[in-house]
Amino acid sequence: MELISAILLTFLIVCALSVCLTKRLLTSVVIFMGYSLVVSVLWLLLESPDLAITEAAVGAGITSILFFVTLRRIKIIKGKSEGNDDDS
Amino acid sequence: MILEVLRRLVNWVEGEEVFPPEKAAPMGKSTVHVDPMNEWLLSVQNRDIGVLNRLKGWAARNGAAVFRNVYRVFAGVLCVTVIFVLLATVSFLPKFGNPDNPANNEVPQRYIEKGLEETGAINIVAGMILDYRAFDTLGESNVLFIAVCSVTILLRTDRKDGKVNISELGMIETDNDDDLILRYAAMVLAPVALIFGVYVILNGHLSAGGGFSGGTIIGAAFILISSAFGPQKVERFFKYSTYKWITFAALLTYASLKFYSFYTGANHIDSHIPLGTPGAILSSGLILPLNICVGCVVACTMYAFYALFKKGGFGNGT
């Protein structure tokens, strides 16, 4: 269990660094979603299932969806009807 | 003497000839005594100076690149310093779980030992946030309500009479027609998610979960329906007036249900609310209705955020 916790925490550090260092906003949001998921697993390893459910639903679900909707609204992501350019 | 040496040094930096020797002040009190230092200072400001000029030229050419590199180095150094300071602070904390810790006083002991018999909830966390500290949870639900009000003020664009501005037509999504995978997946997943959300809310006092997580799951199910089948399907039953009345009723119910405890708690009177047998659904006094209220507020909040961000409103005004 210690080993799994250590591996997950290292993954968290790598995720946090790479959110800042990537050049594309879409990649940042997806990595943030993965971060939330790993934090949810860590809450479970720390024996708090209430927090795990809430973190999974809110972090990996609602917050990431709101980020995607915002990115679409400020035209970083484009839909099908507007062309397939990649975001910057 | 020292002044003379300094003057010669500055003169050498400037790259000019040796300063002419001081003129002796003329005799007589009627003449003004001119300070050579002031004279020199005034003259310095008005002429080109050799080394300073070269410095300014170098700064104009390479200044931006040097600044960028120095900034990066200092940012890295600051980051490492903050990390070390925080780690050093953590190393002074007492051992986790030590019985002598200041956090292990009689308050959590009372919650753990008498939680089940005083609140009737098997999930001690739910018993704590909805019975012992129900006032804090009322504050949290209010914060969610205020957040949606602020976002509505900033982002709402549809009008009361249902007419939509022509310039906002670009925001309305029309490319949902050919997303078959999403539609079939949503047809299977959305009912399951709704029922699971209701289950998590109703079982808040028996197993993990409660109002917050269950409400989020129901909100996420609404978002899935809205993005798979178009927002018109959800607008049939979730208009702005629905959101208004549900959140208002939920918060009012919460406040009025727990209102008695300001009187009975302070005077140490027993409130005779039946606690039921632990383990049954209809047990633990008021925790079940409060969970339902909190779940309603959270579900409406999540869908409201999505609708306001995406479309600027709930459709059909009012």
Tab-separated table of C-alpha atoms in Angstrom, chain B residues 82-308:
chain	number	residue	atom	x	y	z
B	82	VAL	CA	9.227	27.579	-1.225
B	83	ILE	CA	9.190	23.786	-1.567
B	84	PHE	CA	12.001	23.420	0.954
B	85	VAL	CA	10.393	25.810	3.430
B	86	LEU	CA	7.088	23.945	3.257
B	87	LEU	CA	8.759	20.561	3.659
B	88	ALA	CA	10.719	21.827	6.635
B	89	THR	CA	7.493	23.081	8.231
B	90	VAL	CA	5.815	19.722	7.692
B	91	SER	CA	8.719	17.948	9.350
B	92	PHE	CA	7.938	19.757	12.598
B	93	LEU	CA	4.389	18.419	12.750
B	94	PRO	CA	3.642	15.729	15.336
B	95	LYS	CA	3.350	12.141	14.236
B	96	PHE	CA	0.128	11.295	12.465
B	97	GLY	CA	-2.323	9.567	14.791
B	98	ASN	CA	-0.423	10.258	17.989
B	99	PRO	CA	-2.842	10.182	20.921
B	100	ASP	CA	-1.225	13.278	22.421
B	101	ASN	CA	-1.993	15.443	19.412
B	102	PRO	CA	-3.946	18.629	20.029
B	103	ALA	CA	-6.482	17.493	17.442
B	104	ASN	CA	-7.371	14.413	19.511
B	105	ASN	CA	-9.290	16.101	22.277
B	106	GLU	CA	-12.740	15.331	23.574
B	107	VAL	CA	-14.670	16.738	20.628
B	108	PRO	CA	-13.916	14.020	18.036
B	109	GLN	CA	-14.045	11.471	20.829
B	110	ARG	CA	-17.630	12.447	21.601
B	111	TYR	CA	-18.543	12.410	17.935
B	112	ILE	CA	-17.134	8.921	17.440
B	113	GLU	CA	-18.395	7.345	20.668
B	114	LYS	CA	-21.836	8.847	20.901
B	115	GLY	CA	-22.421	9.667	17.254
B	116	LEU	CA	-24.532	6.652	16.497
B	117	GLU	CA	-26.801	6.910	19.509
B	118	GLU	CA	-27.245	10.661	19.383
B	119	THR	CA	-27.840	11.097	15.674
B	120	GLY	CA	-28.919	7.630	14.619
B	121	ALA	CA	-26.763	7.674	11.485
B	122	ILE	CA	-24.387	4.847	10.711
B	123	ASN	CA	-22.320	7.149	8.505
B	124	ILE	CA	-20.704	9.259	11.199
B	125	VAL	CA	-19.584	11.867	8.677
B	126	ALA	CA	-23.159	12.451	7.530
B	127	GLY	CA	-24.266	12.598	11.149
B	128	MET	CA	-21.625	15.196	11.817
B	129	ILE	CA	-22.268	17.512	8.894
B	130	LEU	CA	-26.043	17.316	9.064
B	131	ASP	CA	-26.701	17.037	12.760
B	132	TYR	CA	-23.908	18.279	14.964
B	133	ARG	CA	-22.807	20.975	12.507
B	134	ALA	CA	-25.893	21.461	10.418
B	135	PHE	CA	-25.484	25.232	10.481
B	136	ASP	CA	-22.252	25.027	8.500
B	137	THR	CA	-23.913	22.922	5.832
B	138	LEU	CA	-26.688	25.511	5.523
B	139	GLY	CA	-23.977	28.088	4.884
B	140	GLU	CA	-22.424	25.909	2.202
B	141	SER	CA	-25.714	25.435	0.385
B	142	ASN	CA	-26.241	29.169	0.498
B	143	VAL	CA	-22.812	29.700	-1.035
B	144	LEU	CA	-23.802	27.472	-3.962
B	145	PHE	CA	-26.978	29.473	-4.441
B	146	ILE	CA	-25.099	32.787	-4.374
B	147	ALA	CA	-22.555	31.473	-6.875
B	148	VAL	CA	-25.277	30.616	-9.380
B	149	CYS	CA	-26.887	34.016	-8.831
B	150	SER	CA	-23.610	35.763	-9.630
B	151	VAL	CA	-23.013	33.665	-12.749
B	152	THR	CA	-26.593	34.361	-13.859
B	153	ILE	CA	-26.077	38.085	-13.502
B	154	LEU	CA	-22.929	37.946	-15.580
B	155	LEU	CA	-23.808	35.453	-18.275
B	156	ARG	CA	-27.553	35.250	-18.812
B	157	THR	CA	-28.584	36.372	-22.261
B	158	ASP	CA	-32.052	35.069	-23.056
B	159	ARG	CA	-34.930	37.423	-22.454
B	160	LYS	CA	-38.236	37.034	-20.719
B	161	ASP	CA	-40.371	37.021	-23.840
B	162	GLY	CA	-38.476	34.136	-25.356
B	163	LYS	CA	-36.974	36.044	-28.282
B	164	VAL	CA	-33.325	35.362	-28.843
B	165	ASN	CA	-30.880	37.947	-30.102
B	166	ILE	CA	-29.820	37.310	-33.681
B	167	SER	CA	-26.180	37.893	-32.852
B	168	GLU	CA	-26.222	35.071	-30.333
B	169	LEU	CA	-27.427	32.469	-32.766
B	170	GLY	CA	-23.872	31.365	-33.227
B	171	MET	CA	-23.790	30.186	-29.661
B	172	ILE	CA	-26.754	27.856	-30.047
B	173	GLU	CA	-25.542	24.388	-30.798
B	174	THR	CA	-26.895	22.846	-33.963
B	175	ASP	CA	-24.413	20.098	-34.632
B	176	ASN	CA	-25.888	17.497	-32.345
B	177	ASP	CA	-27.720	15.630	-35.082
B	178	ASP	CA	-25.139	13.150	-36.186
B	179	ASP	CA	-23.467	12.149	-32.956
B	180	LEU	CA	-24.827	8.636	-32.789
B	181	ILE	CA	-22.322	7.221	-30.354
B	182	LEU	CA	-23.029	9.913	-27.811
B	183	ARG	CA	-26.755	9.529	-28.232
B	184	TYR	CA	-26.806	5.764	-27.794
B	185	ALA	CA	-24.429	5.919	-24.872
B	186	ALA	CA	-26.546	8.602	-23.227
B	187	MET	CA	-29.699	6.547	-23.768
B	188	VAL	CA	-28.156	3.794	-21.685
B	189	LEU	CA	-26.180	5.796	-19.165
B	190	ALA	CA	-28.434	8.725	-18.263
B	191	PRO	CA	-31.250	6.745	-16.587
B	192	VAL	CA	-28.699	4.649	-14.697
B	193	ALA	CA	-26.917	7.794	-13.544
B	194	LEU	CA	-30.157	9.426	-12.406
B	195	ILE	CA	-31.236	6.402	-10.398
B	196	PHE	CA	-27.758	6.031	-8.910
B	197	GLY	CA	-27.770	9.682	-7.897
B	198	VAL	CA	-31.108	9.306	-6.143
B	199	TYR	CA	-29.796	6.202	-4.390
B	200	VAL	CA	-26.678	7.996	-3.163
B	201	ILE	CA	-28.763	10.842	-1.749
B	202	LEU	CA	-31.250	8.614	0.019
B	203	ASN	CA	-28.544	6.406	1.513
B	204	GLY	CA	-26.440	9.262	2.792
B	205	HIS	CA	-26.849	8.299	6.416
B	206	LEU	CA	-26.213	4.604	5.870
B	207	SER	CA	-23.274	4.398	3.516
B	208	ALA	CA	-20.835	6.751	1.876
B	209	GLY	CA	-22.262	9.593	-0.140
B	210	GLY	CA	-24.853	12.081	0.955
B	211	GLY	CA	-26.394	15.161	-0.496
B	212	PHE	CA	-23.336	16.679	-2.155
B	213	SER	CA	-22.119	13.697	-4.139
B	214	GLY	CA	-25.618	12.526	-5.033
B	215	GLY	CA	-26.579	15.995	-6.230
B	216	THR	CA	-23.469	16.194	-8.370
B	217	ILE	CA	-24.259	12.845	-9.981
B	218	ILE	CA	-27.806	13.954	-10.843
B	219	GLY	CA	-26.459	17.242	-12.238
B	220	ALA	CA	-23.963	15.330	-14.360
B	221	ALA	CA	-26.791	13.159	-15.703
B	222	PHE	CA	-28.700	16.295	-16.730
B	223	ILE	CA	-25.599	17.609	-18.472
B	224	LEU	CA	-25.240	14.330	-20.349
B	225	ILE	CA	-28.840	14.487	-21.572
B	226	SER	CA	-28.410	18.110	-22.562
B	227	SER	CA	-25.291	17.530	-24.593
B	228	ALA	CA	-26.501	14.325	-26.251
B	229	PHE	CA	-30.075	15.199	-27.183
B	230	GLY	CA	-29.916	18.943	-27.368
B	231	PRO	CA	-30.867	21.430	-24.690
B	232	GLN	CA	-34.512	21.507	-25.737
B	233	LYS	CA	-35.125	18.118	-24.171
B	234	VAL	CA	-33.996	19.301	-20.756
B	235	GLU	CA	-35.749	22.645	-21.126
B	236	ARG	CA	-39.074	20.866	-21.201
B	237	PHE	CA	-38.850	20.272	-17.478
B	238	PHE	CA	-35.998	22.448	-16.271
B	239	LYS	CA	-36.704	26.092	-16.956
B	240	TYR	CA	-35.440	29.041	-15.036
B	241	SER	CA	-38.555	29.161	-12.892
B	242	THR	CA	-38.034	25.501	-11.991
B	243	TYR	CA	-34.507	26.272	-10.840
B	244	LYS	CA	-35.667	29.292	-8.886
B	245	TRP	CA	-38.454	27.565	-7.018
B	246	ILE	CA	-36.574	24.361	-6.289
B	247	THR	CA	-33.552	26.046	-4.755
B	248	PHE	CA	-35.685	28.520	-2.855
B	249	ALA	CA	-37.903	25.776	-1.434
B	250	ALA	CA	-34.945	23.554	-0.563
B	251	LEU	CA	-33.059	26.239	1.315
B	252	LEU	CA	-36.194	27.423	3.126
B	253	THR	CA	-37.032	23.854	4.141
B	254	TYR	CA	-33.512	23.315	5.459
B	255	ALA	CA	-33.570	26.504	7.496
B	256	SER	CA	-37.005	25.927	8.946
B	257	LEU	CA	-36.346	22.290	9.819
B	258	LYS	CA	-33.258	23.029	11.861
B	259	PHE	CA	-34.519	26.251	13.318
B	260	TYR	CA	-35.602	24.714	16.590
B	261	SER	CA	-32.079	23.842	17.652
B	262	PHE	CA	-31.193	27.451	18.380
B	263	TYR	CA	-33.674	27.239	21.229
B	264	THR	CA	-33.346	23.669	22.418
B	265	GLY	CA	-29.588	23.411	22.112
B	266	ALA	CA	-28.756	26.475	24.146
B	267	ASN	CA	-31.143	25.556	26.943
B	268	HIS	CA	-30.154	21.882	26.980
B	269	ILE	CA	-33.659	20.730	26.233
B	270	ASP	CA	-34.066	17.416	24.494
B	271	SER	CA	-35.638	17.706	21.092
B	272	HIS	CA	-37.982	14.788	20.785
B	273	ILE	CA	-37.313	13.831	17.207
B	274	PRO	CA	-37.623	10.081	16.725
B	275	LEU	CA	-34.356	8.552	15.709
B	276	GLY	CA	-35.640	5.180	14.558
B	277	THR	CA	-33.559	2.047	14.372
B	278	PRO	CA	-30.113	2.551	12.883
B	279	GLY	CA	-29.803	0.792	9.557
B	280	ALA	CA	-33.275	1.528	8.238
B	281	ILE	CA	-33.869	4.102	5.546
B	282	LEU	CA	-36.360	6.091	7.594
B	283	SER	CA	-34.094	6.634	10.555
B	284	SER	CA	-31.738	9.204	12.016
B	285	GLY	CA	-34.282	11.935	12.504
B	286	LEU	CA	-33.871	14.877	10.198
B	287	ILE	CA	-30.810	13.756	8.261
B	288	LEU	CA	-32.802	12.257	5.391
B	289	PRO	CA	-34.884	15.387	4.582
B	290	LEU	CA	-31.806	17.572	4.912
B	291	ASN	CA	-29.894	15.327	2.536
B	292	ILE	CA	-32.683	15.653	-0.010
B	293	CYS	CA	-32.643	19.455	0.302
B	294	VAL	CA	-28.888	19.651	-0.146
B	295	GLY	CA	-29.039	17.242	-3.076
B	296	CYS	CA	-31.657	19.382	-4.837
B	297	VAL	CA	-29.594	22.535	-4.458
B	298	VAL	CA	-26.406	20.911	-5.707
B	299	ALA	CA	-28.044	19.241	-8.727
B	300	CYS	CA	-29.714	22.481	-9.808
B	301	THR	CA	-26.448	24.361	-9.321
B	302	MET	CA	-24.428	21.993	-11.495
B	303	TYR	CA	-26.897	22.069	-14.363
B	304	ALA	CA	-27.320	25.830	-14.031
B	305	PHE	CA	-23.572	26.383	-14.411
B	306	TYR	CA	-23.503	24.236	-17.525
B	307	ALA	CA	-26.517	25.899	-19.129
B	308	LEU	CA	-25.314	29.415	-18.371
